[in-house]
Coordinates of N, CA and C in Angstrom, one line a residue:
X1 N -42.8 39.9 103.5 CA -42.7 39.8 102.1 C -41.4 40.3 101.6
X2 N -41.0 39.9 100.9 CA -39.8 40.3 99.8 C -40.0 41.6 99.3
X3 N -39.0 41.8 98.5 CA -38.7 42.9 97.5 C -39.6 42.1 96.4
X4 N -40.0 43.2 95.6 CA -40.9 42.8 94.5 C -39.8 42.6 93.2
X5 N -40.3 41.6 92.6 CA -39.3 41.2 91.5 C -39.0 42.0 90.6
X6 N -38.0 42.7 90.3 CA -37.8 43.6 89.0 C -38.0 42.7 87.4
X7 N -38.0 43.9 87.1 CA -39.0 43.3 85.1 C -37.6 43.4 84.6
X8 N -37.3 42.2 84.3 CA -36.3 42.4 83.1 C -35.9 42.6 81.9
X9 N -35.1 43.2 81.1 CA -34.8 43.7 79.8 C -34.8 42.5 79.0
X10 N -35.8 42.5 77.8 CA -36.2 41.2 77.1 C -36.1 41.7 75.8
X11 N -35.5 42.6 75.7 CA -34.2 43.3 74.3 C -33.5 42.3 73.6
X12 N -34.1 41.9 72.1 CA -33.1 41.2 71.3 C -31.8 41.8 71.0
X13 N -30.4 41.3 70.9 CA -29.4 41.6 71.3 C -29.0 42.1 69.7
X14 N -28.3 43.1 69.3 CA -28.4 43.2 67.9 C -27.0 43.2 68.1
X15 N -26.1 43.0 66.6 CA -24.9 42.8 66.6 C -24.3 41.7 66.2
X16 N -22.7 41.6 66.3 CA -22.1 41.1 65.1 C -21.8 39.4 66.1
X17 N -21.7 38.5 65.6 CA -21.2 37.4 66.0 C -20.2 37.4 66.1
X18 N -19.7 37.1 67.5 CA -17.8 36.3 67.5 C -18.0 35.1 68.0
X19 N -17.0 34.6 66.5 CA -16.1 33.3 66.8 C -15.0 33.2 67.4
X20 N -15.2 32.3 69.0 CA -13.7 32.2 69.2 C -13.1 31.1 69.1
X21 N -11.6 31.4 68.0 CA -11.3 30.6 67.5 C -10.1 29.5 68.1
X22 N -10.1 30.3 69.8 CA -9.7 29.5 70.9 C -10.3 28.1 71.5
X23 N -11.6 28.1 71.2 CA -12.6 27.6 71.6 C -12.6 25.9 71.1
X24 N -12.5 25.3 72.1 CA -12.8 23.7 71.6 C -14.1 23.5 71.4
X25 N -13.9 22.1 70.4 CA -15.4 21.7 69.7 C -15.4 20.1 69.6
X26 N -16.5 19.8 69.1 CA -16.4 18.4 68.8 C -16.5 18.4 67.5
X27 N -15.4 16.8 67.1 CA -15.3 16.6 65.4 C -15.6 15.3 65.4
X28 N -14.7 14.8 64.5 CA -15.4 13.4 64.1 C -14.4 12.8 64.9
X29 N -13.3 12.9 65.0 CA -12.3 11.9 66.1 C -12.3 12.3 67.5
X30 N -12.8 13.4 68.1 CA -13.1 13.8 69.0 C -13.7 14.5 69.9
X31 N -14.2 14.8 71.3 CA -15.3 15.7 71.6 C -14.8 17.3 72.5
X32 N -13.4 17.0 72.0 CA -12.8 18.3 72.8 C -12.0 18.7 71.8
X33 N -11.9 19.3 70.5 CA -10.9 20.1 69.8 C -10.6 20.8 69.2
X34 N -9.8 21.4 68.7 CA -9.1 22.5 68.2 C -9.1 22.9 67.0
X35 N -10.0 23.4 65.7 CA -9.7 23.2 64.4 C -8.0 24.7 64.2
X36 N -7.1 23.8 63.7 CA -6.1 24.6 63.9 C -5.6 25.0 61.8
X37 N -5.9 24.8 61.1 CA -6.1 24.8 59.7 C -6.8 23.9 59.4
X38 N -6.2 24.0 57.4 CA -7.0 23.3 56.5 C -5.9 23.0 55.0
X39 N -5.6 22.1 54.6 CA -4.8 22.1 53.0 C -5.9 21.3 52.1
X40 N -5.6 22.1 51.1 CA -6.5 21.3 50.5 C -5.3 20.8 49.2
X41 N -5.0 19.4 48.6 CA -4.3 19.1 48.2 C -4.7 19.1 46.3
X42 N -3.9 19.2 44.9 CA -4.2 19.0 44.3 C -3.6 18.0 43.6
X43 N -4.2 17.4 42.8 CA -3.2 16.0 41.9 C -3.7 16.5 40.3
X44 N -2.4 16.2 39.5 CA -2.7 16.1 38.5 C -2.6 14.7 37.7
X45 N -4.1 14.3 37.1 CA -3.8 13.3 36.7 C -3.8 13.2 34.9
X46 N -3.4 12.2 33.9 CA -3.6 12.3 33.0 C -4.5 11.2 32.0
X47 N -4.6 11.1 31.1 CA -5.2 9.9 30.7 C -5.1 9.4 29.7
X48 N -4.5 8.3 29.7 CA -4.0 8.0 28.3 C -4.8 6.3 27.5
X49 N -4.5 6.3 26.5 CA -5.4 5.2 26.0 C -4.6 4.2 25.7
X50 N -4.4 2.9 25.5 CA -3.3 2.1 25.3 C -4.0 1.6 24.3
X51 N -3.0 1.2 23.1 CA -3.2 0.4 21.7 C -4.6 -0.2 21.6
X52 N -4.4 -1.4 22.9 CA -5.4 -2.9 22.6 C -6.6 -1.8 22.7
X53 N -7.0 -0.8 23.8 CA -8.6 0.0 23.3 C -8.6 0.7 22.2
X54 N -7.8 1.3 21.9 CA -8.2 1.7 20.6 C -8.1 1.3 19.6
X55 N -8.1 -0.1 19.3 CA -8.1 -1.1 18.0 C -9.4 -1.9 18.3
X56 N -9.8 -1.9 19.6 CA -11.0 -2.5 20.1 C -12.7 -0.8 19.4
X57 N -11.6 -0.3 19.9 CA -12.9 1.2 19.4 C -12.9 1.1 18.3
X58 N -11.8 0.8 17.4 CA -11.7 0.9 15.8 C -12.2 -0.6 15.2
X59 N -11.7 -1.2 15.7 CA -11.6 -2.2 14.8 C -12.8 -3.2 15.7
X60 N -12.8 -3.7 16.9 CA -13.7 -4.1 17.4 C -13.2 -5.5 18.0
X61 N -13.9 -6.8 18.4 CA -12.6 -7.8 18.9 C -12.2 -8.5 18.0
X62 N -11.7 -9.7 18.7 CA -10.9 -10.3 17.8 C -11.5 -11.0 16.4
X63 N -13.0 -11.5 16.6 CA -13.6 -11.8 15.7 C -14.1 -11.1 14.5
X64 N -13.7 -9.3 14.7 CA -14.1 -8.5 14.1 C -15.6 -8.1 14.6
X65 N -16.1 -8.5 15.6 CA -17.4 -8.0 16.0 C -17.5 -6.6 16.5
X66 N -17.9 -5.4 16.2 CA -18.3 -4.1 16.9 C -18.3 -4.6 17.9
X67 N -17.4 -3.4 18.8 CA -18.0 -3.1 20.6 C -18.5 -2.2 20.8
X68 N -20.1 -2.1 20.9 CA -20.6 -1.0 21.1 C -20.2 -0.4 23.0
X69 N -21.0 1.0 22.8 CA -20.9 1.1 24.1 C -19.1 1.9 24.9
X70 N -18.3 1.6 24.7 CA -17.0 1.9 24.5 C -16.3 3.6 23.7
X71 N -17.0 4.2 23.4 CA -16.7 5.2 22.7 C -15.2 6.4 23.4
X72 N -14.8 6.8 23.1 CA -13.7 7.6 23.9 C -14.1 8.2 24.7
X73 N -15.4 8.9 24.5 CA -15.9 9.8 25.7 C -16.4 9.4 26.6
X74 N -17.1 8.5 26.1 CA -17.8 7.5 28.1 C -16.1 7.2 28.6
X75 N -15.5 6.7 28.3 CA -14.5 5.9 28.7 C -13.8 7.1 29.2
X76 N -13.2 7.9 28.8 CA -13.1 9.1 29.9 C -13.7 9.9 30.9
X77 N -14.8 9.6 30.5 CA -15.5 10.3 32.1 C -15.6 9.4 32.6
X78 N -16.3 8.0 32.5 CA -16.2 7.2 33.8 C -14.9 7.7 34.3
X79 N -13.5 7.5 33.6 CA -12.6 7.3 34.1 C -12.1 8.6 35.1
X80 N -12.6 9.8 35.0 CA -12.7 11.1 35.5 C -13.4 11.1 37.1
X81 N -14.6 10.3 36.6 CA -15.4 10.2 38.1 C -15.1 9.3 38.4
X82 N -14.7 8.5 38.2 CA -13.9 7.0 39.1 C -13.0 7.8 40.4
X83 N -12.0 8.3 40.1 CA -10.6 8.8 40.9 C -11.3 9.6 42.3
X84 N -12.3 10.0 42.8 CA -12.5 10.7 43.7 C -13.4 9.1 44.6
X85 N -13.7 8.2 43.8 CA -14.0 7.0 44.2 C -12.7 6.1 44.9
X86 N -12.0 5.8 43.9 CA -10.9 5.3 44.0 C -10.1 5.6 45.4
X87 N -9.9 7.1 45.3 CA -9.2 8.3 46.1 C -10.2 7.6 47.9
X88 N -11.2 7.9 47.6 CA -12.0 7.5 48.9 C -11.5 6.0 49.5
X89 N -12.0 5.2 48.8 CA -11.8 3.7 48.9 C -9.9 3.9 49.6
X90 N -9.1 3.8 48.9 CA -7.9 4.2 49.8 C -7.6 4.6 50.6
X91 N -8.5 5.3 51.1 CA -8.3 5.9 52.8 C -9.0 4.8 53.5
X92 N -10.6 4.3 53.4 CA -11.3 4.0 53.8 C -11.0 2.6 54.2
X93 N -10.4 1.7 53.3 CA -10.3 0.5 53.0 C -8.6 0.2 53.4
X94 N -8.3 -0.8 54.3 CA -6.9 -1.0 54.8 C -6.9 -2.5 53.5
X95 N -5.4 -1.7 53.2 CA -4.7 -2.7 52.2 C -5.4 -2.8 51.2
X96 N -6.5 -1.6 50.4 CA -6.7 -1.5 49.1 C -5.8 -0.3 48.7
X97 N -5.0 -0.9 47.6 CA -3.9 -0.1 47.0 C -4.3 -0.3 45.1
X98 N -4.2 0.9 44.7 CA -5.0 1.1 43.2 C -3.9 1.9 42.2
X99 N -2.9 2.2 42.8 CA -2.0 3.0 42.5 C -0.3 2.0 42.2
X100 N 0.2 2.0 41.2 CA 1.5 1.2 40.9 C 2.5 1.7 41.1
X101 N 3.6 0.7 41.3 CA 5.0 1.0 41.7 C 5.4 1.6 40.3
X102 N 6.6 2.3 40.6 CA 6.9 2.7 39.3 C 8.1 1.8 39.0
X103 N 8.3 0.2 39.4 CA 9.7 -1.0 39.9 C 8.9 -1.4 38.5
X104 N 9.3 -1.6 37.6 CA 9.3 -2.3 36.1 C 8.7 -4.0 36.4
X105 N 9.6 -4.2 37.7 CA 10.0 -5.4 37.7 C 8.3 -5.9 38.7
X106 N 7.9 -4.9 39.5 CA 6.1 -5.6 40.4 C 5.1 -5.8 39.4
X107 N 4.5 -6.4 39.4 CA 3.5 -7.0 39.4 C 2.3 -5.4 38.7
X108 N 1.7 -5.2 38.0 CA 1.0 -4.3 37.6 C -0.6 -4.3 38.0
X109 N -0.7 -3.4 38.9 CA -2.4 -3.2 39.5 C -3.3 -2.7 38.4
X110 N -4.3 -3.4 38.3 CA -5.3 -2.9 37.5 C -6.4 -3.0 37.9
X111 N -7.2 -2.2 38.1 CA -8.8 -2.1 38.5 C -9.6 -2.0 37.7
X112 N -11.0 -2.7 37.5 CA -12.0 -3.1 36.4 C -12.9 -1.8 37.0
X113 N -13.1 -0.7 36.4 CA -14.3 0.3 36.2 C -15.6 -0.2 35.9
X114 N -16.6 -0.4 36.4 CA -17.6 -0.9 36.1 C -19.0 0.7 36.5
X115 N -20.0 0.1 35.2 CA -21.0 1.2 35.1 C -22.3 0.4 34.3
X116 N -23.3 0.4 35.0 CA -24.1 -0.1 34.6 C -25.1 1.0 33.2
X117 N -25.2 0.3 31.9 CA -25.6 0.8 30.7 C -26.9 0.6 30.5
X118 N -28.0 0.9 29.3 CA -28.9 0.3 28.7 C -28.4 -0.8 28.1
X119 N -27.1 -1.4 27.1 CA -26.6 -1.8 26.9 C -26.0 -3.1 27.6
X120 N -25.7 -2.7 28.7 CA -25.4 -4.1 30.1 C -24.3 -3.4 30.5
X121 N -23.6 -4.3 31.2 CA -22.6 -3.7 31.9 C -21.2 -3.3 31.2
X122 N -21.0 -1.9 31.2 CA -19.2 -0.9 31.4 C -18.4 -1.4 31.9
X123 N -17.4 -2.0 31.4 CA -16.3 -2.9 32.2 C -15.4 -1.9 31.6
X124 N -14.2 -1.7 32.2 CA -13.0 -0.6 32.2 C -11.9 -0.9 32.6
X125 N -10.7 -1.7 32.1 CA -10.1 -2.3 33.1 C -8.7 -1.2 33.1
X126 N -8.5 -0.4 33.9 CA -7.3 1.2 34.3 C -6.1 0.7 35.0
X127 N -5.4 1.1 34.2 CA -3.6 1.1 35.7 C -3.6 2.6 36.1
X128 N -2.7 2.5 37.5 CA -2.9 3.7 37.9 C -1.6 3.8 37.8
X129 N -0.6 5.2 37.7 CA 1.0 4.8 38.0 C 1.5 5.9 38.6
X130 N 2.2 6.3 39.4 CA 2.8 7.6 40.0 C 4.2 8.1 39.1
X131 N 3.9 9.2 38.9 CA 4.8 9.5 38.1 C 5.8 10.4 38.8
X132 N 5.6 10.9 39.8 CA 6.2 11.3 41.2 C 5.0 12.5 41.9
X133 N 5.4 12.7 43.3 CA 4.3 12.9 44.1 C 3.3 13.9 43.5
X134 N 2.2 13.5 43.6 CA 0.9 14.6 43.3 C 0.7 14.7 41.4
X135 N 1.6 14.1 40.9 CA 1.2 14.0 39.2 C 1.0 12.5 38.8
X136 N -0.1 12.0 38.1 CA -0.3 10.4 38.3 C -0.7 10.2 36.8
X137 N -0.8 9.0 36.1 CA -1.4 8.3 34.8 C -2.2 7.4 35.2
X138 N -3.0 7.7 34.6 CA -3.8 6.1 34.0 C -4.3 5.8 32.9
X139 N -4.0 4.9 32.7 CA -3.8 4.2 31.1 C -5.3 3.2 31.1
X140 N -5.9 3.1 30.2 CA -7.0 2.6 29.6 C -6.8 1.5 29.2
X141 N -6.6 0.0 29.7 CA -6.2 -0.7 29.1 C -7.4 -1.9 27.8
X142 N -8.4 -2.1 28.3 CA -9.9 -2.0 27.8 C -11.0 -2.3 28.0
X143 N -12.0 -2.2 26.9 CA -13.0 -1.8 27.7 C -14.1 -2.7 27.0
X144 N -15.4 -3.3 27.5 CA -16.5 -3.8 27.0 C -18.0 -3.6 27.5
X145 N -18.3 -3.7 26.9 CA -20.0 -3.9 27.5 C -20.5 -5.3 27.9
X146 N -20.3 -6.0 28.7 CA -20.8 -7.6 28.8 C -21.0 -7.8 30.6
X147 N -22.3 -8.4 30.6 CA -22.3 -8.8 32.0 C -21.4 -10.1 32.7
X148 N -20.2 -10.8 31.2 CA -19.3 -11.4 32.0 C -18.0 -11.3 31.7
X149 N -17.7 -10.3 31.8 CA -16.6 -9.2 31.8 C -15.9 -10.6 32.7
X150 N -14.5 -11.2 32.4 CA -13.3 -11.7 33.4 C -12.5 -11.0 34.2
X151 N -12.9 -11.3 35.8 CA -12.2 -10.7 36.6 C -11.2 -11.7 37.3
X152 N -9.6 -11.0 37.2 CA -8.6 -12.1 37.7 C -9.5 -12.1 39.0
X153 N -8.6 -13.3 39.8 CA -8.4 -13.3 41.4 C -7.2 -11.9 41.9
X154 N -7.9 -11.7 43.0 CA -7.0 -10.9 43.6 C -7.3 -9.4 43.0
X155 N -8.0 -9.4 41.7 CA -8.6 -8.1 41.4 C -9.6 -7.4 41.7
X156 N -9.8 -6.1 42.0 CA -10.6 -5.2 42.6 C -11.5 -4.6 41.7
X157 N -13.1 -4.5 41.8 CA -14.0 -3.8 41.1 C -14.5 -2.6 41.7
X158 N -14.9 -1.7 40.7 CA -15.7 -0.6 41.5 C -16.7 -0.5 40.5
X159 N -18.0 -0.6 41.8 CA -19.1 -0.3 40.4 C -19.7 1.0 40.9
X160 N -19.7 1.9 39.6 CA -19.5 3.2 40.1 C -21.7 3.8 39.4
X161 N -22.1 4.1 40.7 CA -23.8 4.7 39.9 C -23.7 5.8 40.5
X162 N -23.2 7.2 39.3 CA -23.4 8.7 40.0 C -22.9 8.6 40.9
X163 N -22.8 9.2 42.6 CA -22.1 9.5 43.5 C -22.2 8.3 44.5
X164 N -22.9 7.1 44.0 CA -22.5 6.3 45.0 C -21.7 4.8 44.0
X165 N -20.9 4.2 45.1 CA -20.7 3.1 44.0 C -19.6 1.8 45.5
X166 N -19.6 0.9 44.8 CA -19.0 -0.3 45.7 C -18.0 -0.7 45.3
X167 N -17.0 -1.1 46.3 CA -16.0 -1.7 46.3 C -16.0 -3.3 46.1
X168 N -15.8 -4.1 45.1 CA -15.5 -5.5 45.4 C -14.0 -6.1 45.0
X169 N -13.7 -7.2 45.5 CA -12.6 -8.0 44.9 C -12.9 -9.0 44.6
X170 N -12.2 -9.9 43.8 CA -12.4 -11.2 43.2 C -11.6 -12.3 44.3
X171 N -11.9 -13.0 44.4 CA -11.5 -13.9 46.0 C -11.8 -15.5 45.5
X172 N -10.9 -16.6 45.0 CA -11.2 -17.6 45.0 C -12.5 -17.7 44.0
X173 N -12.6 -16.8 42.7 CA -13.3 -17.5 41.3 C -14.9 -16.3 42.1
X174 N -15.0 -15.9 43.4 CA -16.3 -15.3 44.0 C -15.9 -13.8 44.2
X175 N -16.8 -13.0 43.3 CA -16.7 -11.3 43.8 C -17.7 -11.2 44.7
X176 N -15.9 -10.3 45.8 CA -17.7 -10.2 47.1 C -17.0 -8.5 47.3
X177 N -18.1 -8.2 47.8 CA -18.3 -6.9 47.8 C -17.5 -6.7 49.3
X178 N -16.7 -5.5 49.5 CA -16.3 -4.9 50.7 C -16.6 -3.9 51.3
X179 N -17.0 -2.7 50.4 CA -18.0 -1.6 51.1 C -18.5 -1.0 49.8
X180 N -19.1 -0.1 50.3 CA -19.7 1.1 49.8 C -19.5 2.1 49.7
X181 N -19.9 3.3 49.2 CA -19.8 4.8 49.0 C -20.9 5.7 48.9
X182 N -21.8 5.7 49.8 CA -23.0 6.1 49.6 C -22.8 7.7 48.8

């Protein structure tokens, strides 16, 4: 026979955690790495309202009919929570660009804000513009409540519900959807 098996110490180990911060890990691009920092970047954006909306808030369209639904303050907060949408979609999405040259002379991007109301649908149609790095505008250019809001070709919608919302473009007279944002 053997040596009789010794009883081992079954002592919870008390004391402080170490991280070593030598130590590889898995992330999202890989299963061996390194976290070596972190920046966290800030933008200042601003918001401005252009004439045609606020003759539309005031005065209403062209026939003189009230636009309900449109008030300064929806129209700024969508436009508030839009940007971290927008901001996503940009990374996410190859060759969605929401943000303008500051060349007088290109073509001006504008993206339709969309938010579903009691009323029907928040249409929002925003230019984005750089004003140089990390300080940006966007200008309000207008806004309605209608489920047939006109979208050019070649223009991009976001329909924004609370933290989730979708990316579409207009494509040949048909909006089709390109992703999501859960």
């Amino acid at each position: 026979m053997g040596r009789p098996k010794r009883k081992r110490i079954t002592k919870e180990l008390i004391g402080e955690i170490v991280v070593d911060e030598l130590a590889f890990s898995e992330n999202i691009g890989s299963k061996n790495a390194r976290k070596i920092g972190e920046k966290s970047e800030q933008l200042h954006i601003e918001i401005w309202f252009d004439k045609h909306y606020l003759n539309r808030v005031q005065f209403g369209s062209d026939d003189g009919e009230k636009r309900e639904g449109i008030d300064e303050e929806t129209i700024k907060e969508l436009v508030k929570h839009s940007i971290s949408h927008l901001i996503n979609y940009a990374f996410k999405v190859k060759n969605f660009a929401f943000v303008n040259s500051t060349n007088p002379a290109s073509h001006s991007l504008r993206v339709v804000l969309q938010k579903d109301t009691a009323d029907g649908l928040l249409n929002v149609a925003v230019g984005f513009y750089e004003r140089k790095i990390g300080k940006y505008e966007v200008t309000v250019f207008t806004a309605m409540v209608t489920d047939t809001f006109r979208i050019s070709d070649g223009q991009y919608v976001i329909l924004i519900d609370g933290d989730e919302s979708s990316l579409k473009k207009m494509d040949n007279r048909r909006l089709i959807e390109i992703t999501t944002n859960p």
